[in-house]
mmCIF file of N, CA and C in Angstrom:
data_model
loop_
_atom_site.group_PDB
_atom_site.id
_atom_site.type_symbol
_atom_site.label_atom_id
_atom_site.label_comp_id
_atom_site.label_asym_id
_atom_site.label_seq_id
_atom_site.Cartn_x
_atom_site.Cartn_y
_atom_site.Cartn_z
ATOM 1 N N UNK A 1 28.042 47.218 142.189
ATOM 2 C CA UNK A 1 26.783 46.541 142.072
ATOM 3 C C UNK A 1 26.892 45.203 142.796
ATOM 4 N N UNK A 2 26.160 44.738 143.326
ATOM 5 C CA UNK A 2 26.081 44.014 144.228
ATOM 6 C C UNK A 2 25.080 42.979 143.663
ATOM 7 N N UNK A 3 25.621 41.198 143.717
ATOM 8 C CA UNK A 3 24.922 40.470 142.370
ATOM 9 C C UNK A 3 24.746 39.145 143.711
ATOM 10 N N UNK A 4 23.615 38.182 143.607
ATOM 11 C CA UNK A 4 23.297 36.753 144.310
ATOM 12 C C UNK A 4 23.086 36.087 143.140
ATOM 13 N N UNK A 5 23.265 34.688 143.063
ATOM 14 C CA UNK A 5 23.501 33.741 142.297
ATOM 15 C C UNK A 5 21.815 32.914 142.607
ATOM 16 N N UNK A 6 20.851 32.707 141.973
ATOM 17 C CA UNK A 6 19.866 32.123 142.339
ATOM 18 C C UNK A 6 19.571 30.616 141.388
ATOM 19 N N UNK A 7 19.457 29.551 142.112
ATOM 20 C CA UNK A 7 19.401 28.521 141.875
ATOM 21 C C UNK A 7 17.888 27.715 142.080
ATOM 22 N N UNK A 8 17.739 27.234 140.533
ATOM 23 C CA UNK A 8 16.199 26.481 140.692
ATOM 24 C C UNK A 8 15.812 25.022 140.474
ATOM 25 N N UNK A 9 15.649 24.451 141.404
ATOM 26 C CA UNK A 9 15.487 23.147 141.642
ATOM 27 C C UNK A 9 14.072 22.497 140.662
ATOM 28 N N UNK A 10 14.138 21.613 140.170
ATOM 29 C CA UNK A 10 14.623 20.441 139.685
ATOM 30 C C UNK A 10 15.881 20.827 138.597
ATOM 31 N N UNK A 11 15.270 21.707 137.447
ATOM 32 C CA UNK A 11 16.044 22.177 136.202
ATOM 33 C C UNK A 11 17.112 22.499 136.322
ATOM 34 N N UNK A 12 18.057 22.504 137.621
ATOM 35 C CA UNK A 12 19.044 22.990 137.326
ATOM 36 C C UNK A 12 19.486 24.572 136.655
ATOM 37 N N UNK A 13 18.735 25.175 136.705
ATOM 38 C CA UNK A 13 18.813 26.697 136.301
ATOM 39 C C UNK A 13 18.978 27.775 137.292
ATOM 40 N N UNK A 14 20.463 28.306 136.598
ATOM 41 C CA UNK A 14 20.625 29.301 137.868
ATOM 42 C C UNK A 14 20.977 30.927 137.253
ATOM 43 N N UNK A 15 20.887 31.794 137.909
ATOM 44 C CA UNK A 15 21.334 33.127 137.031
ATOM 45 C C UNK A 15 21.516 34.015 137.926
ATOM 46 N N UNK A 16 22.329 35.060 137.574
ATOM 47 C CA UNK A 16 22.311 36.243 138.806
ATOM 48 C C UNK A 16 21.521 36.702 138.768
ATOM 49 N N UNK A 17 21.058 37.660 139.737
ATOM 50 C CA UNK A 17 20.488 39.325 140.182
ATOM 51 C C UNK A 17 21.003 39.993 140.490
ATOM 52 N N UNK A 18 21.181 41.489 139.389
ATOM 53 C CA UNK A 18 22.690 41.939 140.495
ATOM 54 C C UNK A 18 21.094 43.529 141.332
ATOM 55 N N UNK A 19 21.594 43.674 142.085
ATOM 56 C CA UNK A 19 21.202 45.048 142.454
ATOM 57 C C UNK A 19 21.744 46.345 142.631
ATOM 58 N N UNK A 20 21.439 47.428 142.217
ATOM 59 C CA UNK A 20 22.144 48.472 141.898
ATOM 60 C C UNK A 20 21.337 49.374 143.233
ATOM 61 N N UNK A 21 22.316 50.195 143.389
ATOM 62 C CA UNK A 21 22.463 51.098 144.913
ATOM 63 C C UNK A 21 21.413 52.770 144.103
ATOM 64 N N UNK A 22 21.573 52.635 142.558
ATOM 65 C CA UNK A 22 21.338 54.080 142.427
ATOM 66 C C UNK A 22 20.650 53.799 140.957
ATOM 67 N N UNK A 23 19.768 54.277 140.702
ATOM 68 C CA UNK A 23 18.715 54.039 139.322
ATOM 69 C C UNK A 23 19.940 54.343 138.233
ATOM 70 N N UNK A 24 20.843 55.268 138.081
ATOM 71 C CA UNK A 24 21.434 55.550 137.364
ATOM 72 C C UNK A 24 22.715 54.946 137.302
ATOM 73 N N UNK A 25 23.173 53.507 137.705
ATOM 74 C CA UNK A 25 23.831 52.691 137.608
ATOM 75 C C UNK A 25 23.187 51.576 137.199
ATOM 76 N N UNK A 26 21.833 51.256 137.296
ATOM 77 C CA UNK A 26 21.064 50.619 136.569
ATOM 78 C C UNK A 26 20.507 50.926 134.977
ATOM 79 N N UNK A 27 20.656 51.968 134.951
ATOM 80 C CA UNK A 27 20.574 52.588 133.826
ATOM 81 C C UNK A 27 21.973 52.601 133.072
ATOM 82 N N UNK A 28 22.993 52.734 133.361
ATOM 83 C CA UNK A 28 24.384 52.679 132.711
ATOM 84 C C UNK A 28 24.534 51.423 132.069
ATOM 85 N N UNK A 29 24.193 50.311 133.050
ATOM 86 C CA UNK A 29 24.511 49.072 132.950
ATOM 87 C C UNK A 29 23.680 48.528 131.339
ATOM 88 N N UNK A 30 22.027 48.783 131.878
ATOM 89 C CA UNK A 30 21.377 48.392 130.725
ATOM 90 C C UNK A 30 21.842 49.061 129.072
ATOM 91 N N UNK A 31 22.502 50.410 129.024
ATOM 92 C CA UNK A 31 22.860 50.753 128.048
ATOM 93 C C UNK A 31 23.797 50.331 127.603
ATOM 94 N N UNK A 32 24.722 49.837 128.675
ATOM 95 C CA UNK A 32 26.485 49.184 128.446
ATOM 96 C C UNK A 32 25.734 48.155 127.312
ATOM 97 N N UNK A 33 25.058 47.334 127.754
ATOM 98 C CA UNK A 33 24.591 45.664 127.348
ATOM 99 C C UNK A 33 23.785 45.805 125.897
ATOM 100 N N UNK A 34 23.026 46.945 126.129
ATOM 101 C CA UNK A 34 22.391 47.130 124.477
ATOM 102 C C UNK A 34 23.710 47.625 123.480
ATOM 103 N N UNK A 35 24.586 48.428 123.881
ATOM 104 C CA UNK A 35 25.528 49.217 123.323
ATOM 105 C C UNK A 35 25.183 49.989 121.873
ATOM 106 N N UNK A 36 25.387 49.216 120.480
ATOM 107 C CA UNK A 36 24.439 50.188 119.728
ATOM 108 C C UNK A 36 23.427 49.804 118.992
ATOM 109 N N UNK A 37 22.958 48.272 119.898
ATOM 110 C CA UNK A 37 21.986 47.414 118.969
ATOM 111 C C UNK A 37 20.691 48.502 119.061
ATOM 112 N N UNK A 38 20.073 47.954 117.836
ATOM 113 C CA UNK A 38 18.201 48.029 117.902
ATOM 114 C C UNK A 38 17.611 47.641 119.536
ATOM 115 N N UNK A 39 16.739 49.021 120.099
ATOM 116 C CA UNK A 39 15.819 47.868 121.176
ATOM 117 C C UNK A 39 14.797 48.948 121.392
ATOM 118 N N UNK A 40 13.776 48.306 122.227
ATOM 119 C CA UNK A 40 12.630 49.125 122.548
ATOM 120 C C UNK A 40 12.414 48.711 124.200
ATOM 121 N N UNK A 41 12.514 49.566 124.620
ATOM 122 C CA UNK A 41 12.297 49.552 126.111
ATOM 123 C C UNK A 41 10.676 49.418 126.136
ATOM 124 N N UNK A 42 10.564 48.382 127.094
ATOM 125 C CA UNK A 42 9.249 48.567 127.643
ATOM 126 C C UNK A 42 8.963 48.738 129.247
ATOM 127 N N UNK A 43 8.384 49.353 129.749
ATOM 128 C CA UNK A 43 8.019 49.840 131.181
ATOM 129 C C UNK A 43 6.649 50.298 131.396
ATOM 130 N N UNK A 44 6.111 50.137 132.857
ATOM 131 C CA UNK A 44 4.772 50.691 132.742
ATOM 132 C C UNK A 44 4.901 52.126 133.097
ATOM 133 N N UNK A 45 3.862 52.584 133.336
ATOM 134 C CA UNK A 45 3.308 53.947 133.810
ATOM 135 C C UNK A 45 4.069 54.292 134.765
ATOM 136 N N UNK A 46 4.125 53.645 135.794
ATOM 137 C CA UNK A 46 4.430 54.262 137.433
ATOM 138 C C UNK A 46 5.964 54.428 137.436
ATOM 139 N N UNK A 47 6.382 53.323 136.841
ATOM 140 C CA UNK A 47 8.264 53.823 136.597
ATOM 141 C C UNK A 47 8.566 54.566 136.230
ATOM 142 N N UNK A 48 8.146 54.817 134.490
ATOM 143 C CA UNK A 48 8.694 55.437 133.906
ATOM 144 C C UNK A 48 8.093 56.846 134.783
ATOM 145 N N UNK A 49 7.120 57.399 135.110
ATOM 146 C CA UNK A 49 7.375 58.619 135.595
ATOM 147 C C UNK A 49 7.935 58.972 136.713
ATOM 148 N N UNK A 50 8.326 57.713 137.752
ATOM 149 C CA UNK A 50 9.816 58.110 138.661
ATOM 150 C C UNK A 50 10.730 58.716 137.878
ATOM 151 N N UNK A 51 11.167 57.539 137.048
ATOM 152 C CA UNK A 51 12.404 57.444 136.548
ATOM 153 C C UNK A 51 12.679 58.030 135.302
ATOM 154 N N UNK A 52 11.865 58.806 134.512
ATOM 155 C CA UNK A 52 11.881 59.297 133.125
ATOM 156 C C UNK A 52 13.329 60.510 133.136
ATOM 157 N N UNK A 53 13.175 61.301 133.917
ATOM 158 C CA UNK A 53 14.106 61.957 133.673
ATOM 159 C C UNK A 53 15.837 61.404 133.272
ATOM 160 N N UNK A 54 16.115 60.417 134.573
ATOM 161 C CA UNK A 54 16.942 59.404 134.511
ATOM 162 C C UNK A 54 17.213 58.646 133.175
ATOM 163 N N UNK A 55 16.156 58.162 132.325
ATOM 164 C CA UNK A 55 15.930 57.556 131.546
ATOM 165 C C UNK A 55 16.493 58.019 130.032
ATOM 166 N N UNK A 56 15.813 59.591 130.336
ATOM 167 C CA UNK A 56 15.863 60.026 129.264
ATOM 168 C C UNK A 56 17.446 60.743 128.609
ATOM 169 N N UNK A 57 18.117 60.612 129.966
ATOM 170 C CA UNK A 57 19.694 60.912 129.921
ATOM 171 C C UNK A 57 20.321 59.868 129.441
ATOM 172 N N UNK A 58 20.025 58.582 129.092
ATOM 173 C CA UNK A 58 20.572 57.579 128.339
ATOM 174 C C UNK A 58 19.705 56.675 126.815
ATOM 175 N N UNK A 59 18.897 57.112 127.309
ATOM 176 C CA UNK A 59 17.704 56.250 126.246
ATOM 177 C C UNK A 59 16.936 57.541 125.461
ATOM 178 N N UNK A 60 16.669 57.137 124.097
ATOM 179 C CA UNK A 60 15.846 58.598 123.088
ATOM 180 C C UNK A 60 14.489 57.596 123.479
ATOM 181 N N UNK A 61 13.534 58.930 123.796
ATOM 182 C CA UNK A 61 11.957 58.933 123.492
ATOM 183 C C UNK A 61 11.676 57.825 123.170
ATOM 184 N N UNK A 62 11.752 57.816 121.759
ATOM 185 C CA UNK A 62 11.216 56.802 120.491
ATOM 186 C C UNK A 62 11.345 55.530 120.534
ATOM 187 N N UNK A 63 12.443 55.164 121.721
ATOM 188 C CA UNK A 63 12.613 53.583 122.290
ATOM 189 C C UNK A 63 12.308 53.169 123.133
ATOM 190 N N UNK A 64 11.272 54.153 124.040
ATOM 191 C CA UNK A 64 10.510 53.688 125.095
ATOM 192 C C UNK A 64 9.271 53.248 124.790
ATOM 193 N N UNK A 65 8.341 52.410 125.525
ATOM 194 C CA UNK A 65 6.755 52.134 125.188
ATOM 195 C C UNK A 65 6.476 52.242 126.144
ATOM 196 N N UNK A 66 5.018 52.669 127.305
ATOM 197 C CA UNK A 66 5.196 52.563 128.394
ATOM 198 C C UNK A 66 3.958 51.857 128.430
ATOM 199 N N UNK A 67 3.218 51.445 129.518
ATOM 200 C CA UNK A 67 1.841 50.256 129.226
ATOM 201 C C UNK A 67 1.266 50.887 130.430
ATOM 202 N N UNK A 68 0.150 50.807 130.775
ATOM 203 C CA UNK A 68 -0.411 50.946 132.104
ATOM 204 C C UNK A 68 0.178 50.160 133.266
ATOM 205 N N UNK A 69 0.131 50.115 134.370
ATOM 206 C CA UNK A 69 0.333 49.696 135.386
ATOM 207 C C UNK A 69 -0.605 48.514 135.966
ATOM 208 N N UNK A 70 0.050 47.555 136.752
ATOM 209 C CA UNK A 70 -0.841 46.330 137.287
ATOM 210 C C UNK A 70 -1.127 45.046 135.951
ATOM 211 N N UNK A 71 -1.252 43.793 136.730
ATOM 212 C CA UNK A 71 -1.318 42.710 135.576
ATOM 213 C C UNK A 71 -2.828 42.433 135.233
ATOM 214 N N UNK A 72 -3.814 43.414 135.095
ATOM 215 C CA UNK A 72 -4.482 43.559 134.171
ATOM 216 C C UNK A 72 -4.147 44.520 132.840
ATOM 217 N N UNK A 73 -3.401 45.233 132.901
ATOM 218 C CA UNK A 73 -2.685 45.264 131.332
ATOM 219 C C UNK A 73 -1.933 44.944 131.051
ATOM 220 N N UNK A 74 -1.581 43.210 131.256
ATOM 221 C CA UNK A 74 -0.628 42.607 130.356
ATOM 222 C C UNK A 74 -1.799 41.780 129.649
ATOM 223 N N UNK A 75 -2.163 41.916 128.321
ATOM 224 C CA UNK A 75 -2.974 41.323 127.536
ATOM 225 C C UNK A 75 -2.326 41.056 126.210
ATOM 226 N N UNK A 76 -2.860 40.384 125.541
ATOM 227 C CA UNK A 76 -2.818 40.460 124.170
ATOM 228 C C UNK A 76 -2.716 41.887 123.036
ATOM 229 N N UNK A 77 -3.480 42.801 123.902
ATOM 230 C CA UNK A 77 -3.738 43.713 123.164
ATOM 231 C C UNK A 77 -2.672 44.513 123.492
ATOM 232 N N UNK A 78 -2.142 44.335 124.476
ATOM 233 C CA UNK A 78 -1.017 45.099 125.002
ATOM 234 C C UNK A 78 0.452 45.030 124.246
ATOM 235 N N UNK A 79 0.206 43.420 123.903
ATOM 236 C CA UNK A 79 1.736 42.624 123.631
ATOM 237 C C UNK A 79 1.386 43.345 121.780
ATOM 238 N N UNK A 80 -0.076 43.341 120.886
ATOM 239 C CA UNK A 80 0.100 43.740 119.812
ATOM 240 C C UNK A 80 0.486 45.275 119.610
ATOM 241 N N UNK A 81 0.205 46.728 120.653
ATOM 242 C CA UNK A 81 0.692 47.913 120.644
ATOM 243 C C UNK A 81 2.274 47.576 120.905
ATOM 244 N N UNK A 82 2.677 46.958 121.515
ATOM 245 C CA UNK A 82 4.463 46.747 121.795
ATOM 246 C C UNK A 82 4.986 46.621 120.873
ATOM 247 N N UNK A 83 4.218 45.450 119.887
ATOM 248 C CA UNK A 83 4.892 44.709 118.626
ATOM 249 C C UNK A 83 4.603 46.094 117.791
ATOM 250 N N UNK A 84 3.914 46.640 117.296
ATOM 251 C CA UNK A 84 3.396 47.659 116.611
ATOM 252 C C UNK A 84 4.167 48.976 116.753
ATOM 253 N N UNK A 85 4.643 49.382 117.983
ATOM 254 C CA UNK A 85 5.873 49.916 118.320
ATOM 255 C C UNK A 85 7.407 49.746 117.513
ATOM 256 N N UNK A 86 7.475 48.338 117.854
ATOM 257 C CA UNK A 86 8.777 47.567 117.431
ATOM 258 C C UNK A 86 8.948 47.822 115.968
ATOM 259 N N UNK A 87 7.580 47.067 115.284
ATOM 260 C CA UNK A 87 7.800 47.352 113.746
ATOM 261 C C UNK A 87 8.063 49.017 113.494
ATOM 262 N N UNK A 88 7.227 49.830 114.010
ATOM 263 C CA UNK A 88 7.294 51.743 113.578
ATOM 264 C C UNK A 88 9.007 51.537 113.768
ATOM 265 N N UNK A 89 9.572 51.189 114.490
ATOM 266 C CA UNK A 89 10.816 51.140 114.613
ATOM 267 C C UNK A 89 12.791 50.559 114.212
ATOM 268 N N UNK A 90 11.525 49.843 113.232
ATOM 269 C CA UNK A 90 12.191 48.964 112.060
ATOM 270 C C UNK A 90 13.284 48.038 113.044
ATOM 271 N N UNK A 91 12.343 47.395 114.246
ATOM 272 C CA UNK A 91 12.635 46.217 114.782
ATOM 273 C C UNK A 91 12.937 44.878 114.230
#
């Protein structure tokens, strides 16, 4: 995986990006990091049906949410189905 160091001026805040060559090294990684905590994936529409199959070889169903696509559905109403998710999930 292949990572750049990005640095933000005034604050002093910097963090990697790493980039992954293959969805399913991106996918390894994110599971390494959850390992066997509680989480709920969130993704929109258009990914998850690239990538569902991929997905579904590391992640169960029940911890995905998926939202529509584009930043007209990031709303309020959006962020309360997520949360509403989370709780069904004893988040």
């Amino acid at each position: 995986m292949k990572s750049i160091t990005v640095r933000i001026a005034p604050q002093s805040i910097s963090y990697e990006i790493e980039f992954c060559e293959r969805s399913t090294e991106l996918l390894e990684q994110i599971r390494e990091q959850i390992s066997e905590r509680n989480f709920l994936m969130v993704t929109d529409e258009n990914l998850f049906e690239i990538f569902k199959n991929q997905i579904f070889k590391y992640f169960p169903s029940e911890r995905i949410h998926c939202i529509l696509p584009g930043e007209k559905s990031k709303t309020w109403s959006s962020v309360e189905k997520i949360l509403n998710t989370a709780f069904k999930q004893n988040l």
